[in-house]
Short mmCIF file of C-alpha atoms and ligand atoms in Angstrom, two decimals:
data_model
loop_
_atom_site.label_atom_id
_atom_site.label_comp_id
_atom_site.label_asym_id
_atom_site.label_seq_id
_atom_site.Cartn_x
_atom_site.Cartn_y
_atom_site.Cartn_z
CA UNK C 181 4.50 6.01 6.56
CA UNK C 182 6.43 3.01 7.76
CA UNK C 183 3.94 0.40 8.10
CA UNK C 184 3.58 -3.34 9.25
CA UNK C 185 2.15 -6.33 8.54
CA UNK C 186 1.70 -9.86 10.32
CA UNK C 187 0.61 -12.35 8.43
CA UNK C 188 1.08 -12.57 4.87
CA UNK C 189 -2.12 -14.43 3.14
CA UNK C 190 -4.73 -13.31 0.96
CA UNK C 191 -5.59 -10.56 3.63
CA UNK C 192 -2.17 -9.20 4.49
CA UNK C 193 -0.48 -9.77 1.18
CA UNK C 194 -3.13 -7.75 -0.51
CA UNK C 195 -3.01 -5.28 2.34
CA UNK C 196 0.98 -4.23 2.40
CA UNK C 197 1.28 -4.92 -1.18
CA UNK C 198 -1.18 -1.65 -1.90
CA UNK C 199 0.11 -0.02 1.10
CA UNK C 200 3.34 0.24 -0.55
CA UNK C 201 1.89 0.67 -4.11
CA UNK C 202 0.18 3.75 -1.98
CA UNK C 203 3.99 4.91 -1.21
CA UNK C 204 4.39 3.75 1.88
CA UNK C 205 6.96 1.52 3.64
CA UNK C 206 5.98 -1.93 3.95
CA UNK C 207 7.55 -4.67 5.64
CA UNK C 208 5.41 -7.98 5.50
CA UNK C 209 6.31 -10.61 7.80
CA UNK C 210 4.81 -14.65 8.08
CA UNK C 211 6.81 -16.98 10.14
CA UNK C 212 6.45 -19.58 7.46
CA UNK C 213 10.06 -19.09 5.54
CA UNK C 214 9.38 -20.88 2.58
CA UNK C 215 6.53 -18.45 1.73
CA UNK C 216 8.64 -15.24 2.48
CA UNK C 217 11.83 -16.76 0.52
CA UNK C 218 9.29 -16.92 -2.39
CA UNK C 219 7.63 -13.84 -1.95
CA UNK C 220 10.96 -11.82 -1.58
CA UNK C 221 11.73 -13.03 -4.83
CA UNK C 222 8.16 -11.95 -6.11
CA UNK C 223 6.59 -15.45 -6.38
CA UNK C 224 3.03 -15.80 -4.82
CA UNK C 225 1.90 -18.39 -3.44
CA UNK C 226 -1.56 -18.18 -4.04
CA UNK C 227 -3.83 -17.16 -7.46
CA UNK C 228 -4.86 -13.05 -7.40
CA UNK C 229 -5.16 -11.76 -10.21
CA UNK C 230 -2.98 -8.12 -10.26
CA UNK C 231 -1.27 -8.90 -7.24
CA UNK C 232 1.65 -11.10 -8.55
CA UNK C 233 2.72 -7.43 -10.79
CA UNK C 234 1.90 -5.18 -7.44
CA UNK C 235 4.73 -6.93 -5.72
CA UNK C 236 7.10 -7.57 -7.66
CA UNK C 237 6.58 -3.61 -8.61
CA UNK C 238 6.91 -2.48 -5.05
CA UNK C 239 9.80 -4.71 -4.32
CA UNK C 240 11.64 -3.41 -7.58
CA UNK C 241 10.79 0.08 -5.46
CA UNK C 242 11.97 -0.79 -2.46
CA UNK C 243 8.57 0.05 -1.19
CA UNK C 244 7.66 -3.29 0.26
CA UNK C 245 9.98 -5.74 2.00
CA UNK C 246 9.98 -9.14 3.40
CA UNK C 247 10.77 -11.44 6.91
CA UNK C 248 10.01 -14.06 8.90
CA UNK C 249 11.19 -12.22 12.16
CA UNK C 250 8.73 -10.62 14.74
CA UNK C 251 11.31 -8.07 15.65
CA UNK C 252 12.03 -6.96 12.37
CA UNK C 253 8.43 -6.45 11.84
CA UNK C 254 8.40 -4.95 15.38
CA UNK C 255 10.56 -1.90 13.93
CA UNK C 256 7.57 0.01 12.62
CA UNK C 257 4.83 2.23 14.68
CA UNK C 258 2.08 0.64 12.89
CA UNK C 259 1.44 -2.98 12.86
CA UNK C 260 -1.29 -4.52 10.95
CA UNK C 261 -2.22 -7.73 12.15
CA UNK C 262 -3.30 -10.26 8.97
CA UNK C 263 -3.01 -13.88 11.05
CA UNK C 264 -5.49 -16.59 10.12
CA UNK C 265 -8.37 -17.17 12.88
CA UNK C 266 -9.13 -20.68 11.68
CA UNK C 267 -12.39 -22.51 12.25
CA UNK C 268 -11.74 -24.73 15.18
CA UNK C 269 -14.94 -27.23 15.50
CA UNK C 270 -17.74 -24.06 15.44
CA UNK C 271 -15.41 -21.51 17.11
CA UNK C 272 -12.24 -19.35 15.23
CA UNK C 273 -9.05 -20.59 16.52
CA UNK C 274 -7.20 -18.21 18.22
CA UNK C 275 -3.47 -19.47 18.57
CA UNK C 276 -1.72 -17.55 16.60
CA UNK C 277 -3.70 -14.33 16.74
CA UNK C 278 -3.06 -14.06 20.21
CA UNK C 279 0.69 -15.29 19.85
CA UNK C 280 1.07 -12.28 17.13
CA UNK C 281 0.02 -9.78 20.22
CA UNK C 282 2.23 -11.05 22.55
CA UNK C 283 5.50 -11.03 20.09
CA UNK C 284 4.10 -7.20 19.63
CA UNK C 285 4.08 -6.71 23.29
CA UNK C 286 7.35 -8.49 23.56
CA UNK C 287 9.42 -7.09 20.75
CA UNK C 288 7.69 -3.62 19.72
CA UNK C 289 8.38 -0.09 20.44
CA UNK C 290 6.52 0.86 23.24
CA UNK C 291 4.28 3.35 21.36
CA UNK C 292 3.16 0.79 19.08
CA UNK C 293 -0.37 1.14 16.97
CA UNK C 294 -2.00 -1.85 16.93
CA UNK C 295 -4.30 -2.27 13.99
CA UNK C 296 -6.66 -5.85 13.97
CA UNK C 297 -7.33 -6.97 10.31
CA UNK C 298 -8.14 -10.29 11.44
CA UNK C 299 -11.90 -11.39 11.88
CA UNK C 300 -11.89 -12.29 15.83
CA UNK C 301 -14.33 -13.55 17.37
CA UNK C 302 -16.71 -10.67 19.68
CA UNK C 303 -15.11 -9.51 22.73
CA UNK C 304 -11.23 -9.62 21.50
CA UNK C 305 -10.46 -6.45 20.81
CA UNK C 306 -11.98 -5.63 24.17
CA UNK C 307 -9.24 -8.34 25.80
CA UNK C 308 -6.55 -6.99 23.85
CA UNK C 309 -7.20 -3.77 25.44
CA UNK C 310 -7.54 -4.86 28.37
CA UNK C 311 -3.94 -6.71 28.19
CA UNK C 312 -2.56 -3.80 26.68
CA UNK C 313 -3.46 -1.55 29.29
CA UNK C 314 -2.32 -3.85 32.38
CA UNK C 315 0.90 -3.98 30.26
CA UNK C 316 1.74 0.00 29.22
CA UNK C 317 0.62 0.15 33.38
CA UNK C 318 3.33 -2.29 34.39
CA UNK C 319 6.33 -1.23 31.92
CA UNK C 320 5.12 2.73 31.52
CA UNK C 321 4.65 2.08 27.67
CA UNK C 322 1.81 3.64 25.29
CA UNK C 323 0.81 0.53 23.18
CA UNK C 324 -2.90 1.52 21.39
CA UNK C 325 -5.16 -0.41 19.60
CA UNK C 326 -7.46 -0.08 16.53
CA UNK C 327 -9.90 -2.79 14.78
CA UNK C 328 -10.13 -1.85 10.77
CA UNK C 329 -12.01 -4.95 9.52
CA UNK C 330 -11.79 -6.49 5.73
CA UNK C 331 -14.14 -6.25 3.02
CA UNK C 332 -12.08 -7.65 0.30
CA UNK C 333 -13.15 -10.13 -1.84
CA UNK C 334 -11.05 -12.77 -3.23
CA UNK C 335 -10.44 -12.36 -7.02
CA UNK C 336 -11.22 -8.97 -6.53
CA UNK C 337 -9.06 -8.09 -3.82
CA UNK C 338 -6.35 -5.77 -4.80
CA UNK C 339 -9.26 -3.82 -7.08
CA UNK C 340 -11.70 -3.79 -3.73
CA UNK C 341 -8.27 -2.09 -1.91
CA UNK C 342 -8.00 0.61 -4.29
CA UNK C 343 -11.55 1.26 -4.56
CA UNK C 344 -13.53 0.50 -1.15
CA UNK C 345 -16.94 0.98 -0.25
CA UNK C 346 -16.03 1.97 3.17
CA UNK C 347 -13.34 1.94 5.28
CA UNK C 348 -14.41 0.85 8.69
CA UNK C 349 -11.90 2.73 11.95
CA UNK C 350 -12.43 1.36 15.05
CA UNK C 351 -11.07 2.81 17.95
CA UNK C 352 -12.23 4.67 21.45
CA UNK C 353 -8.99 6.94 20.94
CA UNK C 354 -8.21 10.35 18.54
CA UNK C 355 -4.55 9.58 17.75
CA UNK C 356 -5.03 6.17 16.40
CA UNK C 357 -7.85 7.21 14.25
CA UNK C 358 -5.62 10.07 12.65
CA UNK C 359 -2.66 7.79 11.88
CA UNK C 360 -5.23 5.60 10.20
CA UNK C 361 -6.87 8.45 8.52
CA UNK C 362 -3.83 9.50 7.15
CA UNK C 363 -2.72 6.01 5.80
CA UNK C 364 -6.49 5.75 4.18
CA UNK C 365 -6.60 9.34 3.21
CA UNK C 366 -5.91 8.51 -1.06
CA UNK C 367 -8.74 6.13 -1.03
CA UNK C 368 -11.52 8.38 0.49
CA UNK C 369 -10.29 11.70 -1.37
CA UNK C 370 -12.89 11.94 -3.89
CA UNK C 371 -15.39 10.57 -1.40
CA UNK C 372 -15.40 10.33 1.97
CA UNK C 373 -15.17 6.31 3.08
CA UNK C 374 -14.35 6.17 6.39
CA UNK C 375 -16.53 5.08 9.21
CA UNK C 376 -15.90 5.78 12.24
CA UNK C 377 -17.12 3.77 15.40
CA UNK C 378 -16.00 2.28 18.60
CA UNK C 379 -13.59 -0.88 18.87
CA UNK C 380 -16.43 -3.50 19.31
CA UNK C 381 -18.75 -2.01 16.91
CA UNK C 382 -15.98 -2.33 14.15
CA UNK C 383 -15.82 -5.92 15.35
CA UNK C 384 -19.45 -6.82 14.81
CA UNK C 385 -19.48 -4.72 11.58
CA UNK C 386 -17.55 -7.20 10.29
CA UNK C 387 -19.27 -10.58 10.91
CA UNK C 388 -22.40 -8.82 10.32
CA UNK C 389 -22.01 -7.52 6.72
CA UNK C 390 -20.61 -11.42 5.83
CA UNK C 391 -23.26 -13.15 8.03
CA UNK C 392 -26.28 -10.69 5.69
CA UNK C 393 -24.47 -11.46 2.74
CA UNK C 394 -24.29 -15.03 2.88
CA UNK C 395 -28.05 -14.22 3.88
CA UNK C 396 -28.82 -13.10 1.15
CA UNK C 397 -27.75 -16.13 -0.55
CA UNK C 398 -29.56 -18.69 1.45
CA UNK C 399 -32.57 -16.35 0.75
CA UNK C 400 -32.54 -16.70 -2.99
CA UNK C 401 -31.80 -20.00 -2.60
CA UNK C 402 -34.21 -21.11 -0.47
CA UNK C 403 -36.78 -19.00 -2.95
CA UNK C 404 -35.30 -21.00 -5.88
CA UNK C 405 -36.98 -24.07 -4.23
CA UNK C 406 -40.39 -22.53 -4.31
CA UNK C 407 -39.66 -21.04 -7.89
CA UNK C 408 -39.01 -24.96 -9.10
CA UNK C 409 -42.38 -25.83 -7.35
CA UNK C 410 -44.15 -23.21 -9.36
CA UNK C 411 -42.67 -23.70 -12.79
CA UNK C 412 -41.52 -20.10 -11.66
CA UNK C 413 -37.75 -18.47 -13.23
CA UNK C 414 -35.34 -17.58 -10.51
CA UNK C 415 -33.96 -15.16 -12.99
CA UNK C 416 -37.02 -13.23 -13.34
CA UNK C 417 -37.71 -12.91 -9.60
CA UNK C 418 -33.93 -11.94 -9.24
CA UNK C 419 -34.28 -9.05 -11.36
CA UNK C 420 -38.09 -8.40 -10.34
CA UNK C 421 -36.83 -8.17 -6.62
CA UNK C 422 -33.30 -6.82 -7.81
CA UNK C 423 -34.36 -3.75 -9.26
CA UNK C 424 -35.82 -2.55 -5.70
CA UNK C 425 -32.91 -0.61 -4.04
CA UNK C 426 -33.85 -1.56 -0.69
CA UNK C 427 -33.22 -5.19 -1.89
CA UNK C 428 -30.36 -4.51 -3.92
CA UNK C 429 -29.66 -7.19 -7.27
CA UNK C 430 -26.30 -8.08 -5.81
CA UNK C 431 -25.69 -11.71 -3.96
CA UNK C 432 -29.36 -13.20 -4.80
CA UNK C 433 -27.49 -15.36 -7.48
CA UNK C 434 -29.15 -19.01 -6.69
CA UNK C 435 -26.94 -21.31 -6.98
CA UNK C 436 -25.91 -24.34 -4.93
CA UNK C 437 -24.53 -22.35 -1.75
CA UNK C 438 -21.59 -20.45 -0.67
CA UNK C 439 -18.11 -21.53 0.62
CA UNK C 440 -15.14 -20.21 0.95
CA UNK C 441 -12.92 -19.14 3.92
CA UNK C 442 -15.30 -16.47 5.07
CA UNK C 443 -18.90 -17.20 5.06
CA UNK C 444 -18.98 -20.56 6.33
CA UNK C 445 -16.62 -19.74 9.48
CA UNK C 446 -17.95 -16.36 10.12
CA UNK C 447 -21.39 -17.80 10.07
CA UNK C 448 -19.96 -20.39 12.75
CA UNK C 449 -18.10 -17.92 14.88
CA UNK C 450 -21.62 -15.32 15.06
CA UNK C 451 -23.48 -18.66 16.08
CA UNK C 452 -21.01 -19.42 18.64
CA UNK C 453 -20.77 -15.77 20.04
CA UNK C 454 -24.66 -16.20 20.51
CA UNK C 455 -24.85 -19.32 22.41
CA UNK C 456 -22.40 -17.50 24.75
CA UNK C 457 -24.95 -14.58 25.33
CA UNK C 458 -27.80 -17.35 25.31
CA UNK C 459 -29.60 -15.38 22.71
CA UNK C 460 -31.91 -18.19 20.88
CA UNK C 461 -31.70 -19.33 17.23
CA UNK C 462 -32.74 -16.93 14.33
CA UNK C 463 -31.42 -16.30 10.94
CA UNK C 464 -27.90 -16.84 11.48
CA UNK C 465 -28.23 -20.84 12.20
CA UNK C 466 -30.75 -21.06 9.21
CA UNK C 467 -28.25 -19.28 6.68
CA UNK C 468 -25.92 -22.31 7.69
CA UNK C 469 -28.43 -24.90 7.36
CA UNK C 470 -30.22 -23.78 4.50
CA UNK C 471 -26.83 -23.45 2.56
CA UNK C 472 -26.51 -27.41 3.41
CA UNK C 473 -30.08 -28.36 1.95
CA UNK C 474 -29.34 -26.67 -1.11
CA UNK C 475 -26.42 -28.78 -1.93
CA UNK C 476 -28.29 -31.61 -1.01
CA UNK C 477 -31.30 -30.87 -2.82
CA UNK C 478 -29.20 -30.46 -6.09
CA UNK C 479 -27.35 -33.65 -5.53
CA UNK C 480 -30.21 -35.36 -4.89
CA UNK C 481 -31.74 -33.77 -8.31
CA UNK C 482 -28.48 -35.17 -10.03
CA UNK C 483 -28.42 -38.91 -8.73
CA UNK C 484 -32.13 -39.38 -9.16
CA UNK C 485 -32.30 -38.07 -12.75
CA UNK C 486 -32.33 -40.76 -15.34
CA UNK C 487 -29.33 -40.17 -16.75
CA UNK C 488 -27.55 -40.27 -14.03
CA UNK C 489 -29.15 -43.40 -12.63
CA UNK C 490 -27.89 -45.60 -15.76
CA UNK C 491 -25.48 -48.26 -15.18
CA UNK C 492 -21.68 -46.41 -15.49
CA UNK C 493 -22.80 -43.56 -15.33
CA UNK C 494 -19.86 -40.90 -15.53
CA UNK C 495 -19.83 -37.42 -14.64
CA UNK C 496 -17.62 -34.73 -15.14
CA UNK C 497 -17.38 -32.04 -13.16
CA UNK C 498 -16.73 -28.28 -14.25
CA UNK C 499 -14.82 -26.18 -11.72
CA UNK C 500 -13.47 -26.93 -7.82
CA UNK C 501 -12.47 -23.59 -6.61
CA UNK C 502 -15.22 -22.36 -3.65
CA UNK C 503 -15.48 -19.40 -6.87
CA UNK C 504 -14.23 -18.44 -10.35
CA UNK C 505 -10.65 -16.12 -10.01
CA UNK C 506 -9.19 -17.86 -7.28
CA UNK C 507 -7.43 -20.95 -6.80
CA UNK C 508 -8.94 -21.02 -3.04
CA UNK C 509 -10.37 -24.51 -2.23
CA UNK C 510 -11.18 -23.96 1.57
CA UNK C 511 -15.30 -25.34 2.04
CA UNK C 512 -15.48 -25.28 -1.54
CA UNK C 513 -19.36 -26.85 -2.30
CA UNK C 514 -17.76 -28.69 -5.56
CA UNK C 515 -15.24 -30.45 -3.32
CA UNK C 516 -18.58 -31.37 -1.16
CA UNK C 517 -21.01 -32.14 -4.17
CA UNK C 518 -18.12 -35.04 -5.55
CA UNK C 519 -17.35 -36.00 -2.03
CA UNK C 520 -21.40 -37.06 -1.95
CA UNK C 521 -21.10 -38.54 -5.71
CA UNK C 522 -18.24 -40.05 -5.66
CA UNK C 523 -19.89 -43.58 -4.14
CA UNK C 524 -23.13 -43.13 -6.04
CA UNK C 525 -21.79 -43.38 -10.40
CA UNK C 526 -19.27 -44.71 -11.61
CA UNK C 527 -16.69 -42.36 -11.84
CA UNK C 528 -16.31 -38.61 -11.63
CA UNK C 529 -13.53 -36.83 -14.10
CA UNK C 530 -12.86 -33.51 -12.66
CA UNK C 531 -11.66 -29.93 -14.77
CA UNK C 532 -10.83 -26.44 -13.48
CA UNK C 533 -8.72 -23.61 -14.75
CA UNK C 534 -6.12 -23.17 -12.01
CA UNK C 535 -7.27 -25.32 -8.80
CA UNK C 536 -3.84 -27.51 -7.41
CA UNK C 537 -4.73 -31.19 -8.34
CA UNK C 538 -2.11 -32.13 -5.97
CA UNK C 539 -3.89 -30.30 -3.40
CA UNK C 540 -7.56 -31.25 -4.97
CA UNK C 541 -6.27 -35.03 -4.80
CA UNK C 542 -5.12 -34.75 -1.39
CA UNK C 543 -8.93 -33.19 -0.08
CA UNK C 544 -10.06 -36.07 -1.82
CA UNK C 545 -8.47 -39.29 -1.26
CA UNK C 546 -10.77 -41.74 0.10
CA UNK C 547 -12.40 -41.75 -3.40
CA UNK C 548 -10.46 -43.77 -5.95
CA UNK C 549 -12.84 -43.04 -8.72
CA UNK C 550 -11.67 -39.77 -9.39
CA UNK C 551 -9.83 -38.66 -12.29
CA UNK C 552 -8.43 -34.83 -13.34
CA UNK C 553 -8.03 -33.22 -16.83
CA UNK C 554 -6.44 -30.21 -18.41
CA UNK C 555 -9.31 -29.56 -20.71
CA UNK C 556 -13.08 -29.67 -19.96
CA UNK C 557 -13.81 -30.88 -23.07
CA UNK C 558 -11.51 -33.82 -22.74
CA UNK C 559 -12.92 -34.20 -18.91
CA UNK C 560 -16.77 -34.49 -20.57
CA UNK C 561 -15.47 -36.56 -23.66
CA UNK C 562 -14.94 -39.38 -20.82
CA UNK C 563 -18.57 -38.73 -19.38
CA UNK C 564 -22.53 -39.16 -20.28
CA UNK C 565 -23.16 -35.77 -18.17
CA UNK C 566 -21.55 -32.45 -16.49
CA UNK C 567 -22.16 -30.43 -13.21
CA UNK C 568 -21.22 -27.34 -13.69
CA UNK C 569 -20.01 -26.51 -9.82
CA UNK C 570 -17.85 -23.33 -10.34
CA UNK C 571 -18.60 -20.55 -12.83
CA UNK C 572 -15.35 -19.56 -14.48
CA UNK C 573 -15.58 -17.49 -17.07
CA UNK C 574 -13.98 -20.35 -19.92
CA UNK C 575 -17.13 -22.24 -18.69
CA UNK C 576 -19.97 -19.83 -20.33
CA UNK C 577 -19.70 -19.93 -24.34
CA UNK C 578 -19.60 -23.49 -25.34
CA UNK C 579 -19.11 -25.60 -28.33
CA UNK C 580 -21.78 -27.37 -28.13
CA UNK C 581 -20.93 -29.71 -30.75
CA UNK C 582 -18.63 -30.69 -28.33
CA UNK C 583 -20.81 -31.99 -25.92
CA UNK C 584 -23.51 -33.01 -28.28
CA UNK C 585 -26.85 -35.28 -26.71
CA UNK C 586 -25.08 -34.37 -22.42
CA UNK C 587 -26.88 -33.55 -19.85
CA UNK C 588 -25.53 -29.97 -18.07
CA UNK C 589 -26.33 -29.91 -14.09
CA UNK C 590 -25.90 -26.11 -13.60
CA UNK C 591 -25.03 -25.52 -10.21
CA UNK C 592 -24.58 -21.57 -11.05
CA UNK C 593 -27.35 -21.17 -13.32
CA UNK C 594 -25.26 -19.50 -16.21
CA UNK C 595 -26.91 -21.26 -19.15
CA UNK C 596 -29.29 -20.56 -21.55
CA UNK C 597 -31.80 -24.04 -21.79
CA UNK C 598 -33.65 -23.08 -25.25
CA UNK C 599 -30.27 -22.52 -26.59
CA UNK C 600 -28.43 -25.77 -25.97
CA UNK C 601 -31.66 -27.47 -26.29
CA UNK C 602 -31.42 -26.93 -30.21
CA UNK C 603 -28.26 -29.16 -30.19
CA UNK C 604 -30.05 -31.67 -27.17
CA UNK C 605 -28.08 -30.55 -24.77
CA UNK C 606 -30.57 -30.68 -21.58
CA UNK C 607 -29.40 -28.26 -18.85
CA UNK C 608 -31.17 -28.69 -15.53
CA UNK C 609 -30.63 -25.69 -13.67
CA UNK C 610 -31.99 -24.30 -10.15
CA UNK C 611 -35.22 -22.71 -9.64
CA UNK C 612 -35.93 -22.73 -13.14
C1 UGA P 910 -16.44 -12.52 1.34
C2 UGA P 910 -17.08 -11.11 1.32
O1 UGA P 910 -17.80 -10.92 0.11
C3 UGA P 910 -15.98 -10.03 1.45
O2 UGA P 910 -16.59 -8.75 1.54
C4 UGA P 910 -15.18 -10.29 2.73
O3 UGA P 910 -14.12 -9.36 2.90
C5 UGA P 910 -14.59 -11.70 2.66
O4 UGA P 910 -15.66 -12.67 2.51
C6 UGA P 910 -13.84 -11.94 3.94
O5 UGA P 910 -14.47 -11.99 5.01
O6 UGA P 910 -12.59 -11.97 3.92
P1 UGA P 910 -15.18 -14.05 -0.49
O7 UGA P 910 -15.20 -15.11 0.55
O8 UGA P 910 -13.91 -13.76 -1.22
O9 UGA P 910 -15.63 -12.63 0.16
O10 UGA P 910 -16.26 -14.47 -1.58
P2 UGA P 910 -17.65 -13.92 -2.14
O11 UGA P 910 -17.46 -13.27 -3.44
O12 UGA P 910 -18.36 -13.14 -1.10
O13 UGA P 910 -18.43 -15.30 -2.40
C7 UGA P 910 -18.72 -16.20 -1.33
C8 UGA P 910 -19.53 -17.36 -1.83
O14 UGA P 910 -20.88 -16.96 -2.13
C9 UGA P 910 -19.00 -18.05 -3.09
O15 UGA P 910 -19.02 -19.45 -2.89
C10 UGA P 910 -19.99 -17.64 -4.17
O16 UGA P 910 -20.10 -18.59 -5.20
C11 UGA P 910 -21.29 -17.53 -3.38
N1 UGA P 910 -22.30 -16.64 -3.99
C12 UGA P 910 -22.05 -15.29 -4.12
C13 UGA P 910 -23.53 -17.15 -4.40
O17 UGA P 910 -23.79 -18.36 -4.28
N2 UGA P 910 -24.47 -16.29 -4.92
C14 UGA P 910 -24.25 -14.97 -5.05
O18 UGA P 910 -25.16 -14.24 -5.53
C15 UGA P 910 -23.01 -14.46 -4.64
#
């Protein structure tokens, strides 16, 4: 099939790149040139792992092509629509989601499929419609809409494509859902994936599998505070309430909170939606809040430790990206744990496999007391302790003659305290 895309980021990169690797046609289109120059010549511009060989594959193949103009993307019956929906102070910033649909309107054939990948906020698709019908009314065209969210996960992304746990369709009409059916149909042939529901359903589908994920989180989390209380083990109730299938021992990881370009706005957006309906204030706005006293409560645990409350007193810190396999920095919690340190020691001496200093440096520039390092030995040689923010995997066997007589903060709970104690390492972990 000749298919689409608007938007190429982690969402529609990932999305026509395995759409072609599926044997389609794929045209992937983003208005910013630089990025299309450099993905026509099979550069990306962000960290996935498997995706950089995907494209460069399907361009060798001819399967997958690049532009920068809405009418060359406009060519194709199915459009996927990939545009960022930005947090815009509690609310997702529509701008160019709504510009993409108009350029559709403006430049595609007039029996166009629509297909929303974007996460909008409740009620869009139900606009779009709207405008859509008022405008195959006015210039007798047959423009149709469907909403099939994202449940990728960054890191994981072009492996979550190929192997889905579902495949959400939404759509109130037959012919849209076949087209889609048929594009899906080699991911749901050994079992059936597909789901399908109405337009808004899809919609909320969407927010609410994020919004009870991130729950999840803030759950555990919030437990881990009791578990401290109680000289309890967070990993013991994880697995004790884990190994219930109605519970599930995914996501109940304690840690010190979730980030990322999903949870955090999604989280917003559902709270928004809800103050439009008036409904009052429940588990959503908790999630959020809870996932802000966690970080606090851990940076509280570092600065009034005694180690950290010596004179000097410098820290390194293990891993910036908002989570291991990604370069993605967007409401990272490291960034916001040194952003709270940064006044309160000395000075902090940052490591991490493949975040952008440039761009680290840049999120961080009222500090001056920050410095960055190619090796996280070399960042800890400079230091008296480490936080451990971000769990890449480089970060879980240590030499601990390395860091000899250091304290470990271990934001992700990945280390083994008798262990390191034997070389007087002290780890201070969560929950534990
Ligand atoms: C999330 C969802 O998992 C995807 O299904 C969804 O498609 C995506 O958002 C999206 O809406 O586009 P992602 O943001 O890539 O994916 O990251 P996750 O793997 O979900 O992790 C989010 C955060 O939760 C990270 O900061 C991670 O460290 C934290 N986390 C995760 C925990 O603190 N504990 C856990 O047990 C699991």
């Amino acid at each position: 099939m000749k298919i689409s895309i608007i938007g190429s980021g982690y969402v529609g990169l990932v999305t026509g790149a395995c759409l072609a690797e599926l044997g389609n046609q794929v045209i992937c289109m983003d208005k910013n040139i630089t990025k299309i120059s450099q993905l026509a010549n099979g550069e990306i511009p962000f960290y996935e792992p498997q995706l950089q060989d995907l494209v460069k594959n399907n361009i060798a193949s001819k399967n997958l092509h690049f532009t920068n103009q809405f009418k060359d993307a406009c060519k194709n019956r199915v459009i996927f629509v990939c545009v960022d929906t930005p947090d815009n102070e509690g609310k997702p910033d529509l701008k160019n989601f709504n510009s993409c649909i108009r350029s559709i309107l403006k430049y595609g054939k007039t029996n166009t499929l629509i297909v929303t990948k974007s996460t909008i906020p409740l009620g869009t698709n139900s606009k779009v419609e709207t405008k859509l019908a008022r405008h195959n009314l006015k210039h007798k065209a047959n423009f149709k809409l469907a909403s099939n969210p994202e449940f990728l996960k960054e890191g994981s992304a072009v492996q979550d494509f190929f192997k889905p746990d579902r495949i959400i369709i939404g759509t109130n009409d037959n012919s849209s859902e076949n087209i889609l059916r048929k594009i899906y149909a080699p991911l749901s042939r050994n079992k059936n994936k597909i789901i399908k529901m109405s337009l808004s359903s899809a919609e909320l589908t969407k927010y609410a599998a994020n919004a009870f994920l991130a729950t999840k989180i803030s759950f555990i989390n919030e437990i881990s505070q009791l578990s401290e209380k109680t000289n309890s083990n967070i990993h013991d109730i994880r697995k004790g309430i884990g190994s219930d299938p109605r519970i599930g021992s995914n996501f109940i990881y304690a840690g010190i909170g979730f980030g990322g370009s999903c949870f955090p706005k999604d989280l917003k957006a559902l709270k928004y939606s809800k103050q439009k309906f008036n409904l009052q204030e429940g588990i959503i706005e908790k999630t959020i809040s809870n996932n802000e006293i966690q970080l606090n409560k851990f940076y509280k645990k570092i600065i009034n430790s005694d180690v950290t409350s010596a004179k000097n007193h410098r820290i390194a810190i293990w891993g910036l990206t908002f989570k291991p396999e990604t370069d993605d920095l967007r409401e990272s919690v490291s960034l916001k744990l040194i952003n709270k340190l940064a006044s309160k020691v000395h000075s902090l001496h940052l490591y991490d496999p493949m975040a952008d200093y440039k761009e680290v440096a840049n999120l961080l520039k009222a500090s001056k007391n920050i410095f960055y390092y190619d090796d996280k030995y070399k960042a800890a040689k400079a230091c008296h302790s480490i936080v451990l923010a971000t769990e890449w995997k480089e970060f879980w066997e240590l030499n601990a003659s390395l860091i000899k007589g250091m304290t470990i903060f271990d934001g992700r709970n990945i280390y083994d305290h008798s262990y390191y104690m034997k070389y007087k390492i002290n780890v201070v972990g969560i929950g534990l």
